[in-house]
Coordinates of C-alpha atoms in Angstrom, one line a residue:
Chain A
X1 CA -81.1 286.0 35.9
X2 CA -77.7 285.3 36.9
X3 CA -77.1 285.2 41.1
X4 CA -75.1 288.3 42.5
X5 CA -71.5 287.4 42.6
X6 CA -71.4 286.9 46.5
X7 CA -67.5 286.3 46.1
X8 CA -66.8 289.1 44.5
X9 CA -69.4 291.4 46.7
X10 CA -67.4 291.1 49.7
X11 CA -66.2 294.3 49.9
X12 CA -66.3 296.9 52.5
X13 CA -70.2 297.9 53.1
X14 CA -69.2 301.7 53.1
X15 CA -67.2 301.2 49.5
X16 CA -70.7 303.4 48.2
X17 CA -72.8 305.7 50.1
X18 CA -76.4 304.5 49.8
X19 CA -79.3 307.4 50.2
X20 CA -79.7 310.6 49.0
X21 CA -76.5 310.3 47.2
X22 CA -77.1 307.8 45.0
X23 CA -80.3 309.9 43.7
X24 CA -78.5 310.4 40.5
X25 CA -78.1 306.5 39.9
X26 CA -80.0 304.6 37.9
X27 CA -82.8 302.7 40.2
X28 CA -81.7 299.1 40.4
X29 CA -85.2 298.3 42.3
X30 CA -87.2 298.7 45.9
X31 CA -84.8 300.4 48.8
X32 CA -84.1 298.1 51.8
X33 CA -85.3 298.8 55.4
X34 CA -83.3 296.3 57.5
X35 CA -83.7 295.4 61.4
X36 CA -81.0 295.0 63.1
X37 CA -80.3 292.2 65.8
X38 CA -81.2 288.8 64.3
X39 CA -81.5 290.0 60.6
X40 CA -77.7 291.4 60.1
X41 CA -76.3 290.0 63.6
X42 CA -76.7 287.0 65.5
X43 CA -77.9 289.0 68.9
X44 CA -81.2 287.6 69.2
X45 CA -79.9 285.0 71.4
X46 CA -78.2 286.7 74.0
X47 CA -81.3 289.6 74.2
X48 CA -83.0 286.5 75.0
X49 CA -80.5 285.6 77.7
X50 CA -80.6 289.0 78.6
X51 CA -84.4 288.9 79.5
X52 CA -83.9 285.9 81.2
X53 CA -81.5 286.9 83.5
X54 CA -83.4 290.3 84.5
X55 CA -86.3 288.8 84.8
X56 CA -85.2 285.9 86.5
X57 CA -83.2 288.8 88.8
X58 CA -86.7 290.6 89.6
X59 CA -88.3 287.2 91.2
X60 CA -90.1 287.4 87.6
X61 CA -89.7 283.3 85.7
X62 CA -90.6 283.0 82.4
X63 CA -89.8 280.2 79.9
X64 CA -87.3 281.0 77.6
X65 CA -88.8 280.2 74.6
X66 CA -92.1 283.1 75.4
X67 CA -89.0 285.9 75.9
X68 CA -88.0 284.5 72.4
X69 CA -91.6 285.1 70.8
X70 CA -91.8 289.0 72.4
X71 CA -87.7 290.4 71.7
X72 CA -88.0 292.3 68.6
X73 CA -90.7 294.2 69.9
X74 CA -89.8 297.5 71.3
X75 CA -88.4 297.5 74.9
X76 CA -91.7 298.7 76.5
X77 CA -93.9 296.5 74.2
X78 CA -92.0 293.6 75.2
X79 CA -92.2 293.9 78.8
X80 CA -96.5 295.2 79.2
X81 CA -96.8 291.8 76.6
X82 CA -94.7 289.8 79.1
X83 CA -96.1 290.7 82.0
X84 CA -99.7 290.8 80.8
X85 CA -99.3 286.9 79.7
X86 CA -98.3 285.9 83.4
X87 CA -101.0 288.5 84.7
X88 CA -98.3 290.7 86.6
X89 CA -98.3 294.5 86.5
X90 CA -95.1 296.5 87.4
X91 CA -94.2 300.0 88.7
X92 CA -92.7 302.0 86.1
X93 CA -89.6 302.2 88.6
X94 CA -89.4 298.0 88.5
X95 CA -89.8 298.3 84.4
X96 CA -86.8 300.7 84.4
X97 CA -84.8 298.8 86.6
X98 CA -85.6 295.5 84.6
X99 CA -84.5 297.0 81.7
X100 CA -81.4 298.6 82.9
X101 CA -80.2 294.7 84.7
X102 CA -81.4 293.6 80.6
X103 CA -78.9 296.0 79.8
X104 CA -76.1 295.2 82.1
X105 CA -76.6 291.5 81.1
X106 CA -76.5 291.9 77.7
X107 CA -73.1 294.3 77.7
X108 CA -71.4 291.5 79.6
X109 CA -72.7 288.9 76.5
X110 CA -72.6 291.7 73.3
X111 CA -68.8 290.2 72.6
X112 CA -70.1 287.1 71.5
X113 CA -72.5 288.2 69.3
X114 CA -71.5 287.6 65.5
X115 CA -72.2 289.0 61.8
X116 CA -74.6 286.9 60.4
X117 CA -73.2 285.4 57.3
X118 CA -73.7 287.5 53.9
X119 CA -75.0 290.6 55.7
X120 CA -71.8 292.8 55.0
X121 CA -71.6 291.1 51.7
X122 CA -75.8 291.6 51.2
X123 CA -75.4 295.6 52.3
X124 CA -72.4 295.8 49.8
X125 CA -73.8 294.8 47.1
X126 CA -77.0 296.5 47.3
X127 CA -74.6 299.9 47.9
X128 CA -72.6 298.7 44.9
X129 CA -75.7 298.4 42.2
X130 CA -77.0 301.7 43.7
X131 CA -80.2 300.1 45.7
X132 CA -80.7 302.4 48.5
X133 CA -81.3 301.2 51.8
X134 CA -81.8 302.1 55.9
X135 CA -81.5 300.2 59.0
X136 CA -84.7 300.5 61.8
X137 CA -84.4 299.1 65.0
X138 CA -86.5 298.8 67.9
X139 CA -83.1 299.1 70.1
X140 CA -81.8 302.9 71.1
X141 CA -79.0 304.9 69.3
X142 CA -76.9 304.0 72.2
X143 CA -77.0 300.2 72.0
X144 CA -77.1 300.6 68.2
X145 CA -74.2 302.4 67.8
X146 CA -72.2 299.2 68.5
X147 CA -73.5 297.2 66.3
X148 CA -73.7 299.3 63.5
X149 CA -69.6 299.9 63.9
X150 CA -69.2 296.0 64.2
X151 CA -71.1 296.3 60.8
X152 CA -68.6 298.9 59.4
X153 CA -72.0 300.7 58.0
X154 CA -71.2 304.0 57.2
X155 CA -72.1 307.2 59.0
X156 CA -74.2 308.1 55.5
X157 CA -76.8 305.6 55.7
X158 CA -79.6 306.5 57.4
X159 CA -80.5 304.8 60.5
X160 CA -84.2 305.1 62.7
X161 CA -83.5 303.6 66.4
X162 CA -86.5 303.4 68.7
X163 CA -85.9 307.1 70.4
X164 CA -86.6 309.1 66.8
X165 CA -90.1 307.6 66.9
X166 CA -92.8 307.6 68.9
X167 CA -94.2 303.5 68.4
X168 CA -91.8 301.0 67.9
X169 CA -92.9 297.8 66.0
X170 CA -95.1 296.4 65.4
X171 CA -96.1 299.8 64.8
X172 CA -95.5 301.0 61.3
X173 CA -93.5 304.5 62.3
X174 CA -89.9 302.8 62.4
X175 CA -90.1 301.7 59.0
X176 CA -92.1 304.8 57.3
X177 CA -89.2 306.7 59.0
X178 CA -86.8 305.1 57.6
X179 CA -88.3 305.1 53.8
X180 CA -88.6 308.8 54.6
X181 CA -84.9 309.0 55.4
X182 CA -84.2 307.7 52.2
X183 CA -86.9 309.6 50.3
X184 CA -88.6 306.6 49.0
X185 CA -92.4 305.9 48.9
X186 CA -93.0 303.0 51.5
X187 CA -95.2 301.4 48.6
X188 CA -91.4 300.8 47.0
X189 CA -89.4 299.8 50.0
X190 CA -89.3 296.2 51.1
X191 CA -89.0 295.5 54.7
X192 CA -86.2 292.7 56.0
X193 CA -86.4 291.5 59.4
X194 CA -86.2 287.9 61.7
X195 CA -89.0 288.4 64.0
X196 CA -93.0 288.1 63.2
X197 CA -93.0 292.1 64.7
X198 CA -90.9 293.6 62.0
X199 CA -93.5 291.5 59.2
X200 CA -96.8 292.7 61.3
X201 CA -95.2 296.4 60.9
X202 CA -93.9 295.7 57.2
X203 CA -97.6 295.0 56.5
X204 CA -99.0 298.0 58.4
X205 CA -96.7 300.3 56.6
X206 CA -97.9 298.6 53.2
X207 CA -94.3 297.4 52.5
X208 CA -93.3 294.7 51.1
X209 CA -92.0 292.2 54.4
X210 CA -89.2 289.4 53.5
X211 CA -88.3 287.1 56.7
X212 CA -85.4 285.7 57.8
X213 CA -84.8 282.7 59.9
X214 CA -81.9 283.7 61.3
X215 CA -83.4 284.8 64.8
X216 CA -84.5 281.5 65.2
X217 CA -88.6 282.3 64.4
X218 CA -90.3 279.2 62.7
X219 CA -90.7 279.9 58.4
X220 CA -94.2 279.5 59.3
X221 CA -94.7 281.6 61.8
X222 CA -92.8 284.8 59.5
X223 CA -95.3 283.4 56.5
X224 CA -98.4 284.2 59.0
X225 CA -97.3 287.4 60.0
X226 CA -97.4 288.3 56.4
X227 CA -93.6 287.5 54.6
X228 CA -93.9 287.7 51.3
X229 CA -90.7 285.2 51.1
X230 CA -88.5 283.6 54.1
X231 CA -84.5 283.6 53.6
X232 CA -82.3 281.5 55.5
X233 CA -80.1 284.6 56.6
X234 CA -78.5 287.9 54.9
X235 CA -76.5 285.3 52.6
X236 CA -79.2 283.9 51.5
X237 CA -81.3 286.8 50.6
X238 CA -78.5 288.0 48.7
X239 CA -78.8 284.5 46.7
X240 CA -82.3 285.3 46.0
X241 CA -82.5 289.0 45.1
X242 CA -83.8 288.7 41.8
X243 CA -87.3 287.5 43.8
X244 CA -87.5 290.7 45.7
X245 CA -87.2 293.2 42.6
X246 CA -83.5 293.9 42.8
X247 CA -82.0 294.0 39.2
X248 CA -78.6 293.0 38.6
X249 CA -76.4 294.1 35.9
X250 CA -77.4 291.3 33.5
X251 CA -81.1 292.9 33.7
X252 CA -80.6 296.5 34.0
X253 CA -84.5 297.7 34.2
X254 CA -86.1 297.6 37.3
X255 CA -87.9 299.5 40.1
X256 CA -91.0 297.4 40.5
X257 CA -91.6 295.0 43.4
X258 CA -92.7 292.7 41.5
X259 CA -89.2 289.8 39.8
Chain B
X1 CA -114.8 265.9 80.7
X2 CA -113.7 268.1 83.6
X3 CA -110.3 269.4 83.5
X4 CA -107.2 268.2 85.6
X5 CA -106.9 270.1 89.0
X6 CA -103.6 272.0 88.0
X7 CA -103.9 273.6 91.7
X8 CA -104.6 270.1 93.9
X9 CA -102.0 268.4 91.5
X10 CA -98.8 270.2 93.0
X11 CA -97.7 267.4 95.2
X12 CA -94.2 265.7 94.6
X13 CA -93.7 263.7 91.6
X14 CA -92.5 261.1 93.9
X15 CA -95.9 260.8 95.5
X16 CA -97.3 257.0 93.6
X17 CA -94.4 255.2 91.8
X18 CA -95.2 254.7 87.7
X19 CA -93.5 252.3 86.0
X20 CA -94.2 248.1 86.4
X21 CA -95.5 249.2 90.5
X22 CA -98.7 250.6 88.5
X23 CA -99.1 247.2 86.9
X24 CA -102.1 246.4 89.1
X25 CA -104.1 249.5 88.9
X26 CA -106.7 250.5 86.6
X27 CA -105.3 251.5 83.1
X28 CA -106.0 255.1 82.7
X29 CA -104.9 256.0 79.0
X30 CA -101.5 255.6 76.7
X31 CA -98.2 255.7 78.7
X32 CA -96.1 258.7 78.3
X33 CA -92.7 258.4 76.8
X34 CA -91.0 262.4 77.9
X35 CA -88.1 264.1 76.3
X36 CA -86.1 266.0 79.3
X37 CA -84.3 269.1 77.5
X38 CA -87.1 271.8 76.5
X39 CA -90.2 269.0 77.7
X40 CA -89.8 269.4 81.2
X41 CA -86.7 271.7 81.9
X42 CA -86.1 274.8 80.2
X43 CA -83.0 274.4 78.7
X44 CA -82.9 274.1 75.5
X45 CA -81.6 278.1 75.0
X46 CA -78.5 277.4 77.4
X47 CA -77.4 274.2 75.4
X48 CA -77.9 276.5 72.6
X49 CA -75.2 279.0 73.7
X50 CA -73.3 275.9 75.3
X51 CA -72.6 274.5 71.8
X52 CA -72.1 278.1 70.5
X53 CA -69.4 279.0 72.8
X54 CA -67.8 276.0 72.9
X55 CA -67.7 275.7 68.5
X56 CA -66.7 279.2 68.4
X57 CA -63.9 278.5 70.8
X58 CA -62.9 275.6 68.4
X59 CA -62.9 278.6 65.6
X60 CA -66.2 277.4 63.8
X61 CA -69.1 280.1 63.5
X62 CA -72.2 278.7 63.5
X63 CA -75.3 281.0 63.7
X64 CA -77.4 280.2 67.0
X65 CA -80.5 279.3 64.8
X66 CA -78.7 276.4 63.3
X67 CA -77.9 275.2 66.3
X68 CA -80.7 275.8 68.0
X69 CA -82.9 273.7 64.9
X70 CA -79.9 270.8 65.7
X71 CA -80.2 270.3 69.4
X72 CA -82.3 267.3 70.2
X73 CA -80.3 265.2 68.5
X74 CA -78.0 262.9 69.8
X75 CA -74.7 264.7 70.3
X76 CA -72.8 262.9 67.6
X77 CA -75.4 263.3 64.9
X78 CA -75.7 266.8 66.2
X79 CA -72.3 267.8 65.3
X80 CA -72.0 266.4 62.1
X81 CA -75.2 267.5 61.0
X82 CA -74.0 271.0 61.9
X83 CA -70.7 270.3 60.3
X84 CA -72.2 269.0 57.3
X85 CA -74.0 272.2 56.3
X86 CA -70.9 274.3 56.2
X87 CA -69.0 272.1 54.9
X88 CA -66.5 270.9 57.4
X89 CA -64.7 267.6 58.6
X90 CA -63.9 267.1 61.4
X91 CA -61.0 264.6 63.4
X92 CA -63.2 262.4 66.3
X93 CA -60.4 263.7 68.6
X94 CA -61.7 267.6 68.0
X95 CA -65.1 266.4 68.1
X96 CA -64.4 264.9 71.9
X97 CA -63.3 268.4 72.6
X98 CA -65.9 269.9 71.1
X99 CA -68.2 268.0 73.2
X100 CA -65.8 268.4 76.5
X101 CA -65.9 272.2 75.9
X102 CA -70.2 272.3 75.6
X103 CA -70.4 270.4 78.7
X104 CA -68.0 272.7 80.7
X105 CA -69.8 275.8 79.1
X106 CA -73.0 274.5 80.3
X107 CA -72.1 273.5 83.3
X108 CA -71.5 277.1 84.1
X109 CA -74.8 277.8 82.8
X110 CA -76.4 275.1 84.5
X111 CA -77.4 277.0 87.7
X112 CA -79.6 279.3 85.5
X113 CA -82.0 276.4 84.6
X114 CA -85.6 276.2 85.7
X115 CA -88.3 273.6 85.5
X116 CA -90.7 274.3 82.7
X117 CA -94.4 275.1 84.2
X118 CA -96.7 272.6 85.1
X119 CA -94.1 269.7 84.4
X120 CA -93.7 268.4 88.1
X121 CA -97.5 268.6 88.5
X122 CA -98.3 267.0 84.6
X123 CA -96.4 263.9 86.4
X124 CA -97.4 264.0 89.5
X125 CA -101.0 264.1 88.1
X126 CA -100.6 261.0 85.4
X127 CA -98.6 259.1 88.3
X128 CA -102.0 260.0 90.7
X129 CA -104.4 258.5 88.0
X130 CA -102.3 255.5 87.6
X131 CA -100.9 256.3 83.8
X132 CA -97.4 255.1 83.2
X133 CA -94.4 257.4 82.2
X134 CA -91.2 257.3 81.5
X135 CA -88.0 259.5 80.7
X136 CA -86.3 259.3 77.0
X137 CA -83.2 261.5 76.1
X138 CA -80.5 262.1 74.2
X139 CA -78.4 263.0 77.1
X140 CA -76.0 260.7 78.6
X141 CA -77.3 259.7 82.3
X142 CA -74.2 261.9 83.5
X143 CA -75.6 264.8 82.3
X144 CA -79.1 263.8 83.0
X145 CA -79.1 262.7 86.7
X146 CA -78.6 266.4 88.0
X147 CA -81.7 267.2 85.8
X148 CA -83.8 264.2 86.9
X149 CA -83.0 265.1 90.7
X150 CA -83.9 268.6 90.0
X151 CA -87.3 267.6 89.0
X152 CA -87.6 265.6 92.1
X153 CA -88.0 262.4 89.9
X154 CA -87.9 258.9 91.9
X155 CA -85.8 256.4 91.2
X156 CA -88.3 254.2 90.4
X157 CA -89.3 256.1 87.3
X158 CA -87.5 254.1 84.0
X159 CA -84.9 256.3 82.4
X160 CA -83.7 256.0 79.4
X161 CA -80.5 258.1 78.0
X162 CA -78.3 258.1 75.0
X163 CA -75.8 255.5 76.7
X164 CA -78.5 252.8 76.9
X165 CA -78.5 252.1 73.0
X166 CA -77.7 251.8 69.9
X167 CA -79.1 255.3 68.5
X168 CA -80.4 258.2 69.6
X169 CA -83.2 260.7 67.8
X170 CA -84.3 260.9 65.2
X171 CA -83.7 257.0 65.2
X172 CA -86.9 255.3 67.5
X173 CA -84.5 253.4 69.8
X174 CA -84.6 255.9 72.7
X175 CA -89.1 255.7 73.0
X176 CA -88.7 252.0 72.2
X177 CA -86.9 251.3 74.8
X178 CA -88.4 253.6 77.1
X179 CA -92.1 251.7 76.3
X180 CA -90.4 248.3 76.4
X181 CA -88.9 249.4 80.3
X182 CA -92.8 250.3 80.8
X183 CA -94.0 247.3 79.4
X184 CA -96.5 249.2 77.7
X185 CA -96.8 248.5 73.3
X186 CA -95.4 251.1 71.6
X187 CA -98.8 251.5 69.8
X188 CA -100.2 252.5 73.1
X189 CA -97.5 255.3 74.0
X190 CA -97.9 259.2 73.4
X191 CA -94.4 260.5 73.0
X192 CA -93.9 264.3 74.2
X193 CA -90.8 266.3 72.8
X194 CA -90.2 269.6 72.0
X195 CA -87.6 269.2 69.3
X196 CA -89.0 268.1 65.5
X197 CA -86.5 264.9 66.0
X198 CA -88.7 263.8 69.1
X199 CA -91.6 264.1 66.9
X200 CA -89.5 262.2 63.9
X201 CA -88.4 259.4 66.1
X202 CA -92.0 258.9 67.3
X203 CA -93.1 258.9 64.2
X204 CA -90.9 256.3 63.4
X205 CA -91.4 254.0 66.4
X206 CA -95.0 254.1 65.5
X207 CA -95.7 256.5 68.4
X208 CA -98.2 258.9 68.9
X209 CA -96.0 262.2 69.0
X210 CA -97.2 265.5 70.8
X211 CA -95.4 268.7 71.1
X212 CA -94.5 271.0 73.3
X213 CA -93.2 274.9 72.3
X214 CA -91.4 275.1 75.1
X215 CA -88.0 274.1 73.4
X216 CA -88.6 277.2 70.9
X217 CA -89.6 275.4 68.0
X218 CA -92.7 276.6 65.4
X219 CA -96.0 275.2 66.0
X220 CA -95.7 274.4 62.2
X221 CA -92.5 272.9 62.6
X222 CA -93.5 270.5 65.3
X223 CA -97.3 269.9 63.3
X224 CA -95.3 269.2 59.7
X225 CA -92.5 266.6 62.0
X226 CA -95.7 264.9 62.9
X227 CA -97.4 266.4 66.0
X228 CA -100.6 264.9 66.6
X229 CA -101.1 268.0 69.2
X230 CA -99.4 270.8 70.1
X231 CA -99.4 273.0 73.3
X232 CA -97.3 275.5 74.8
X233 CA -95.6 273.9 77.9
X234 CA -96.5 270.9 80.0
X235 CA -98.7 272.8 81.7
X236 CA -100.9 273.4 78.8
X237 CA -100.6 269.9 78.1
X238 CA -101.8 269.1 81.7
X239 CA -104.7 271.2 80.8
X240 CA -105.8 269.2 77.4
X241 CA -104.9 265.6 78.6
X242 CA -108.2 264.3 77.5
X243 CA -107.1 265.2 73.5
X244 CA -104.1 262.5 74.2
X245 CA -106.7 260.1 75.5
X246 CA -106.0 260.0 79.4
X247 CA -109.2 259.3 81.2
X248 CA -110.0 261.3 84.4
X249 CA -111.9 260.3 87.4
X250 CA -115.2 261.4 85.8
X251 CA -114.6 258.7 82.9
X252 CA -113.2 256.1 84.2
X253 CA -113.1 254.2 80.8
X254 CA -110.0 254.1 78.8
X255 CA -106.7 252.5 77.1
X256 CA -107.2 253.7 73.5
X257 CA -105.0 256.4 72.2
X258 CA -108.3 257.9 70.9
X259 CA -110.0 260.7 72.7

């Protein structure tokens, strides 16, 4: 199978509207359910930094590298999971208040957070050969928003922050929301994330989970949690489509998970 | 064997004096050749963001995975290596800025830096039990002094840092000199890193190399570089120190890197 022309797909990501209006297309294989920061921008990072620096600003310390392990998780996940593992327990007022100095932090860090490579060019492509996909992310409509404008993703595609559902990863309900967006049977959707919490929900949704190295998780530790294959980054996926089920023009048949 | 007293353990590193002043006492186990950057201070994440800042301010994106799989490196291998895989040259005179603007980016950062747990007590305890140590980075001793007073390390403790030779990890030259300072055979040294080029450059000084998660990396990552253990922090490796072959006071027998 010949690669996807990643030149020539670098094209605005809202040049087609993926979902419900591309029903009438041909099926070009599964539909995408991305995450967000760390799998299509570089933010993992600076959420880390974040953490640190709320944390650090509650009289709470915590290595750096066991805030790494836990971001990806939703907000409230992260925090009981933090806490538990240095045996503090918090008022719900203290939680709130961490998350809003997380919050503060994080604003003052967002502009230097970057496009990962090939993830405009990944999204576009998939639009452009009428594979549908949806984002799902454990962060908020409002922090989302952002990001999803410094994506230029269209208003069309469908998009399940952490407030539309009522567990965030590694519960399942982020994902099966977003496969329901798109009206696509989760059995048919595979699952793209960076962290081992968007894989431990793939496989508790029964999708298919692909990871991504690009928040900076080990390849093993994304094969444990239950990837099915580990990409470099959004650029790299794209390079490799053909071993997720996504058929390109040269092999027009498709719809299976299977290459 | 009875486990270290983590709690009676927390006096100053400064306390007994490793290095040639030990020569006298009984031999307690292998000496300990430490990385600084991720082993024993947690900063590994800031230097991360350091080299981030200051190659995006040069107008080269790098995602902060790359980077943070790099760091550990000497500085000069570090940027090509990270140069190399996207394809850039660059002129020595932008690389000296390169490196100018990372230091004053993390000098800002600097204040933000804590001591990993357990690593003032994991020294103070091999210094109590007579087991020689000594420092090995790929830092300049510049950048390293501020770190070494931080930790409340005496003088007396040999420190060796990228100015001091030839090359720096992955090359052996750092640990060899570090054991050769010690006076200990570099058959008889444990190496402890948290990078996979602490773990490479043990592995080819003929050291035994153990690793730490602390700096981020995988557990598979630091296993397949060669880690003969793994733990979490220095803590945990406080906590295991009879797997590396250090005897306590209930068996007094020892000098073999075997448990």
């Amino acid at each position: 199978m010949t690669k996807p022309p990643l030149h020539k797909a670098a094209q605005s990501v809202t040049a087609a509207q993926p979902g419900r209006g591309n029903a009438g297309r041909r099926k070009a294989g599964p539909a995408f359910l991305f995450d967000l920061d760390g799998t299509l921008v570089d933010s993992v990072y600076y959420h880390v930094l974040a953490w640190h620096e709320a944390l650090d600003s509650g009289g709470i310390e915590l290595a750096l590298w066991r805030i790494h392990r836990s971001v990806g998780m939703s907000g409230g996940l992260f925090v009981s999971a933090l806490l538990r593992e240095i045996g503090l327990e918090l008022s719900p007022e203290r939680v709130t208040r961490l998350h809003q100095a997380h919050d503060d932090v994080y604003a003052r860090l967002a502009p230097r957070v970057r496009v990962l490579p090939g993830a405009k060019e990944l999204l576009s492509y998939l639009t452009s050969v009428g594979v549908r996909w949806a984002i799902a992310t454990s962060g908020m409509r409002q922090s989302a928003q952002p990001v999803l404008n410094f994506l230029e993703i269209s208003q069309h595609v469908p998009v399940i922050t952490r407030d539309q559902v009522h567990r965030a990863k590694p519960d399942p309900d982020l994902f099966l929301a977003a496969a329901e967006r798109l009206d696509v049977p989760i059995l048919e959707s595979v699952v793209v994330g960076d962290s081992i919490w968007d894989l431990l929900a793939a496989r508790r949704a029964r999708a298919l989970g692909v990871g991504l190295l690009s928040g900076g998780f080990g390849q093993s530790e994304l094969e444990r949690a239950g990837a099915y294959r580990v990409y470099q980054d959004p650029a790299d996926l794209l390079r490799h489509l053909d071993e997720v089920g996504v058929r390109t023009a040269s092999t027009p048949t498709g719809g299976s998970l299977e290459p």
